[in-house]
PDB file of C-alpha atoms in Angstrom:
ATOM      1  CA  MET D1329      10.235 -24.056 -79.109  1.00 47.00           C
ATOM      2  CA  VAL D1330       9.139 -26.959 -77.307  1.00 59.00           C
ATOM      3  CA  ASN D1331       8.464 -30.824 -78.055  1.00 73.00           C
ATOM      4  CA  GLY D1332       4.802 -30.465 -78.275  1.00 75.00           C
ATOM      5  CA  ILE D1333       2.799 -27.294 -77.446  1.00 75.00           C
ATOM      6  CA  ASN D1334       2.374 -25.662 -74.081  1.00 75.00           C
ATOM      7  CA  TYR D1335      -0.908 -23.897 -73.168  1.00 72.00           C
ATOM      8  CA  ALA D1336      -1.482 -21.200 -70.453  1.00 71.00           C
ATOM      9  CA  PHE D1337      -5.017 -20.805 -68.911  1.00 71.00           C
ATOM     10  CA  TYR D1338      -6.009 -18.334 -66.755  1.00 68.00           C
ATOM     11  CA  CYS D1339      -8.848 -19.525 -64.486  1.00 71.00           C
ATOM     12  CA  LEU D1340     -11.212 -18.181 -61.694  1.00 70.00           C
ATOM     13  CA  VAL D1341     -11.188 -21.469 -59.708  1.00 72.00           C
ATOM     14  CA  GLU D1342     -14.188 -22.149 -57.455  1.00 72.00           C
ATOM     15  CA  PRO D1343     -13.823 -25.170 -55.107  1.00 72.00           C
ATOM     16  CA  VAL D1344     -17.111 -27.481 -54.484  1.00 74.00           C
ATOM     17  CA  VAL D1345     -17.715 -27.208 -50.734  1.00 72.00           C
ATOM     18  CA  ALA D1346     -20.546 -28.284 -48.315  1.00 74.00           C
ATOM     19  CA  PRO D1347     -23.175 -25.282 -48.436  1.00 71.00           C
ATOM     20  CA  ASP D1348     -22.211 -23.764 -44.799  1.00 73.00           C
ATOM     21  CA  VAL D1349     -18.774 -23.861 -45.742  1.00 69.00           C
ATOM     22  CA  ALA D1350     -17.341 -20.509 -47.148  1.00 66.00           C
ATOM     23  CA  LYS D1351     -15.934 -21.109 -50.638  1.00 68.00           C
ATOM     24  CA  VAL D1352     -12.512 -19.480 -51.350  1.00 68.00           C
ATOM     25  CA  ASN D1353     -12.138 -18.518 -55.008  1.00 68.00           C
ATOM     26  CA  LYS D1354      -8.631 -17.955 -56.689  1.00 71.00           C
ATOM     27  CA  LEU D1355      -7.486 -16.697 -60.171  1.00 71.00           C
ATOM     28  CA  GLU D1356      -5.004 -19.024 -61.199  1.00 74.00           C
ATOM     29  CA  LEU D1357      -2.658 -19.406 -64.209  1.00 70.00           C
ATOM     30  CA  ILE D1358      -2.267 -22.999 -65.171  1.00 75.00           C
ATOM     31  CA  VAL D1359       0.248 -24.273 -67.618  1.00 74.00           C
ATOM     32  CA  ILE D1360      -0.491 -27.550 -69.845  1.00 79.00           C
ATOM     33  CA  HIS D1361       1.799 -29.439 -71.806  1.00 79.00           C
ATOM     34  CA  ALA D1362       0.414 -31.321 -74.851  1.00 80.00           C
ATOM     35  CA  LEU D1363       2.173 -34.188 -76.354  1.00 81.00           C
ATOM     36  CA  ASP D1364       0.931 -37.021 -78.483  1.00 82.00           C
ATOM     37  CA  ASP D1365      -2.572 -36.466 -77.041  1.00 79.00           C
ATOM     38  CA  LYS D1366      -1.035 -36.589 -73.460  1.00 81.00           C
ATOM     39  CA  TYR D1367      -1.619 -33.518 -71.335  1.00 79.00           C
ATOM     40  CA  THR D1368       0.761 -32.854 -68.340  1.00 81.00           C
ATOM     41  CA  GLU D1369       0.103 -29.933 -65.968  1.00 77.00           C
ATOM     42  CA  THR D1370       3.620 -28.371 -65.757  1.00 77.00           C
ATOM     43  CA  ALA D1371       2.884 -25.322 -63.607  1.00 70.00           C
ATOM     44  CA  GLU D1372       0.485 -23.620 -61.375  1.00 67.00           C
ATOM     45  CA  ARG D1373       0.383 -20.249 -59.701  1.00 69.00           C
ATOM     46  CA  VAL D1374      -2.100 -18.000 -57.861  1.00 68.00           C
ATOM     47  CA  LEU D1375      -2.646 -14.606 -59.335  1.00 65.00           C
ATOM     48  CA  SER D1376      -4.606 -12.728 -56.863  1.00 64.00           C
ATOM     49  CA  ARG D1377      -5.349 -12.964 -52.824  1.00 63.00           C
ATOM     50  CA  PRO D1378      -8.114 -15.688 -52.255  1.00 59.00           C
ATOM     51  CA  VAL D1379     -11.745 -14.241 -52.347  1.00 61.00           C
ATOM     52  CA  LEU D1380     -14.090 -15.438 -49.810  1.00 54.00           C
ATOM     53  CA  VAL D1381     -17.507 -16.430 -50.976  1.00 55.00           C
ATOM     54  CA  PRO D1382     -19.446 -14.859 -48.932  1.00 53.00           C
ATOM     55  CA  PRO D1383     -16.852 -12.514 -48.244  1.00 54.00           C
ATOM     56  CA  ILE D1384     -15.983 -10.674 -44.947  1.00 47.00           C
ATOM     57  CA  GLY D1385     -17.938  -7.637 -44.727  1.00 55.00           C
ATOM     58  CA  SER D1386     -21.298  -6.818 -46.974  1.00 61.00           C
ATOM     59  CA  PHE D1387     -20.387  -7.615 -50.447  1.00 66.00           C
ATOM     60  CA  ASP D1388     -22.124 -10.220 -52.078  1.00 65.00           C
ATOM     61  CA  GLY D1389     -20.360 -13.692 -53.144  1.00 69.00           C
ATOM     62  CA  VAL D1390     -18.349 -13.506 -56.262  1.00 71.00           C
ATOM     63  CA  ALA D1391     -20.519 -13.888 -59.444  1.00 77.00           C
ATOM     64  CA  LEU D1392     -19.082 -15.353 -62.670  1.00 78.00           C
ATOM     65  CA  ARG D1393     -20.079 -13.582 -65.693  1.00 82.00           C
ATOM     66  CA  ASP D1394     -23.335 -15.300 -66.934  1.00 83.00           C
ATOM     67  CA  GLU D1395     -24.623 -14.879 -63.265  1.00 84.00           C
ATOM     68  CA  PHE D1396     -24.505 -11.160 -63.195  1.00 86.00           C
ATOM     69  CA  THR D1397     -27.134  -9.347 -61.684  1.00 87.00           C
ATOM     70  CA  GLU D1398     -28.763  -6.444 -64.020  1.00 89.00           C
ATOM     71  CA  ALA D1399     -26.655  -3.892 -62.048  1.00 87.00           C
ATOM     72  CA  GLU D1400     -23.382  -5.665 -62.457  1.00 88.00           C
ATOM     73  CA  GLN D1401     -23.934  -6.371 -66.232  1.00 89.00           C
ATOM     74  CA  ALA D1402     -24.798  -2.668 -66.839  1.00 89.00           C
ATOM     75  CA  ALA D1403     -21.867  -1.435 -64.769  1.00 89.00           C
ATOM     76  CA  ALA D1404     -19.658  -4.253 -66.570  1.00 89.00           C
ATOM     77  CA  GLU D1405     -20.723  -2.784 -69.802  1.00 90.00           C
ATOM     78  CA  GLN D1406     -19.923   0.679 -69.037  1.00 87.00           C
ATOM     79  CA  ILE D1407     -16.431  -0.368 -67.931  1.00 87.00           C
ATOM     80  CA  GLU D1408     -16.009  -2.426 -71.256  1.00 88.00           C
ATOM     81  CA  SER D1409     -17.130   0.377 -73.338  1.00 87.00           C
ATOM     82  CA  LEU D1410     -14.182   2.809 -72.071  1.00 81.00           C
ATOM     83  CA  ILE D1411     -11.856   3.872 -74.625  1.00 77.00           C
ATOM     84  CA  GLY D1412      -8.155   3.353 -74.370  1.00 79.00           C
ATOM     85  CA  VAL D1413      -8.042   0.052 -72.617  1.00 81.00           C
ATOM     86  CA  ASP D1414     -10.083  -3.188 -73.394  1.00 85.00           C
ATOM     87  CA  TYR D1415     -11.660  -4.827 -70.410  1.00 84.00           C
ATOM     88  CA  ASP D1416     -12.888  -8.639 -70.407  1.00 86.00           C
ATOM     89  CA  ILE D1417     -14.635  -8.755 -67.093  1.00 86.00           C
ATOM     90  CA  LEU D1418     -14.712 -12.296 -65.701  1.00 80.00           C
ATOM     91  CA  ALA D1419     -16.409 -11.892 -62.349  1.00 78.00           C
ATOM     92  CA  ALA D1420     -17.757  -9.241 -59.949  1.00 83.00           C
ATOM     93  CA  GLN D1421     -18.840  -8.671 -56.428  1.00 80.00           C
ATOM     94  CA  GLN D1422     -21.333  -5.727 -55.173  1.00 79.00           C
ATOM     95  CA  GLN D1423     -22.212  -3.990 -52.081  1.00 79.00           C
ATOM     96  CA  VAL D1424     -25.274  -1.889 -51.302  1.00 75.00           C
ATOM     97  CA  VAL D1425     -24.530   1.271 -50.015  1.00 76.00           C
ATOM     98  CA  ALA D1426     -26.202   4.795 -50.927  1.00 79.00           C
ATOM     99  CA  GLY D1427     -25.927   3.273 -54.645  1.00 83.00           C
ATOM    100  CA  LEU D1428     -23.687   0.282 -55.074  1.00 86.00           C
ATOM    101  CA  ASN D1429     -19.948  -0.641 -54.950  1.00 87.00           C
ATOM    102  CA  PHE D1430     -18.737  -3.150 -57.554  1.00 88.00           C
ATOM    103  CA  VAL D1431     -15.479  -5.115 -57.660  1.00 85.00           C
ATOM    104  CA  PHE D1432     -14.982  -6.462 -60.787  1.00 86.00           C
ATOM    105  CA  TYR D1433     -12.207  -9.212 -61.802  1.00 82.00           C
ATOM    106  CA  SER D1434     -11.119  -8.443 -65.413  1.00 85.00           C
ATOM    107  CA  VAL D1435      -8.543  -9.233 -68.301  1.00 85.00           C
ATOM    108  CA  VAL D1436      -7.088  -5.895 -68.946  1.00 87.00           C
ATOM    109  CA  THR D1437      -5.325  -5.161 -72.247  1.00 88.00           C
ATOM    110  CA  PRO D1438      -3.981  -1.573 -73.157  1.00 85.00           C
ATOM    111  CA  ALA D1439      -5.359  -0.673 -76.672  1.00 80.00           C
ATOM    112  CA  THR D1440      -1.948   0.081 -78.001  1.00 81.00           C
ATOM    113  CA  ARG D1441       0.337  -1.877 -80.101  1.00 80.00           C
ATOM    114  CA  ASN D1442       1.861  -5.095 -78.562  1.00 80.00           C
ATOM    115  CA  GLY D1443      -0.152  -4.035 -75.440  1.00 80.00           C
ATOM    116  CA  GLN D1444       0.431  -6.606 -72.683  1.00 84.00           C
ATOM    117  CA  ALA D1445      -2.832  -8.032 -71.186  1.00 84.00           C
ATOM    118  CA  PHE D1446      -2.780  -8.466 -67.299  1.00 85.00           C
ATOM    119  CA  PHE D1447      -5.141  -9.381 -64.524  1.00 84.00           C
ATOM    120  CA  ALA D1448      -6.987  -6.531 -62.486  1.00 84.00           C
ATOM    121  CA  GLU D1449      -9.195  -5.914 -59.649  1.00 85.00           C
ATOM    122  CA  ILE D1450     -11.407  -2.825 -60.770  1.00 87.00           C
ATOM    123  CA  GLU D1451     -13.374  -0.833 -58.070  1.00 88.00           C
ATOM    124  CA  ALA D1452     -16.180   1.297 -59.014  1.00 89.00           C
ATOM    125  CA  PHE D1453     -19.157   3.164 -57.496  1.00 90.00           C
ATOM    126  CA  ARG D1454     -22.401   3.606 -58.774  1.00 88.00           C
ATOM    127  CA  ASN D1455     -24.402   6.604 -57.477  1.00 87.00           C
ATOM    128  CA  LEU D1456     -28.014   6.624 -57.110  1.00 86.00           C
ATOM    129  CA  ASP D1457     -28.504   8.199 -60.612  1.00 87.00           C
ATOM    130  CA  GLY D1458     -26.945   4.971 -62.011  1.00 84.00           C
ATOM    131  CA  ARG D1459     -23.484   6.830 -62.909  1.00 85.00           C
ATOM    132  CA  LEU D1460     -20.345   5.062 -62.341  1.00 86.00           C
ATOM    133  CA  GLU D1461     -17.728   7.090 -59.993  1.00 84.00           C
ATOM    134  CA  ASN D1462     -14.367   6.469 -58.359  1.00 83.00           C
ATOM    135  CA  PHE D1463     -13.262   3.884 -60.920  1.00 83.00           C
ATOM    136  CA  ASN D1464     -10.060   2.548 -59.221  1.00 88.00           C
ATOM    137  CA  LEU D1465      -7.566  -0.393 -61.195  1.00 88.00           C
ATOM    138  CA  ILE D1466      -5.539  -2.437 -59.080  1.00 86.00           C
ATOM    139  CA  PRO D1467      -3.224  -4.684 -61.007  1.00 85.00           C
ATOM    140  CA  VAL D1468      -3.391  -8.303 -59.750  1.00 78.00           C
ATOM    141  CA  LYS D1469       0.481  -9.350 -58.993  1.00 71.00           C
ATOM    142  CA  PRO D1470       1.654 -12.833 -59.548  1.00 59.00           C
TER     143      PRO D1470
END
């Protein structure tokens, strides 16, 4: 109970920088207090380690959901179709190997009564036949 309304927003934050400067994306929790049509930020917390764009190594830069490649979209849909947990994938990176490596950034909600949602990094490998293998869920700790 508060005097007004508190909102919690979970955001993938992408800074605006010059084209030759690497971006550093962050997953943040931002809390806003609303009272009489006035909004005040009361808290901000980084939930994940920064993600360099382009990242170190041979992974592509982070793509938000509406910018996914066909391969990222297909892999994300396969993960989101899994039973027992609801995945809401927000962003992805991919790496070309003998197949594709993916890293997805997702809101994960266990499909149980009172299941508590959490943020996670999902690592997956898609083989040359298009099947996902080596699925690894890494919770993102605040």
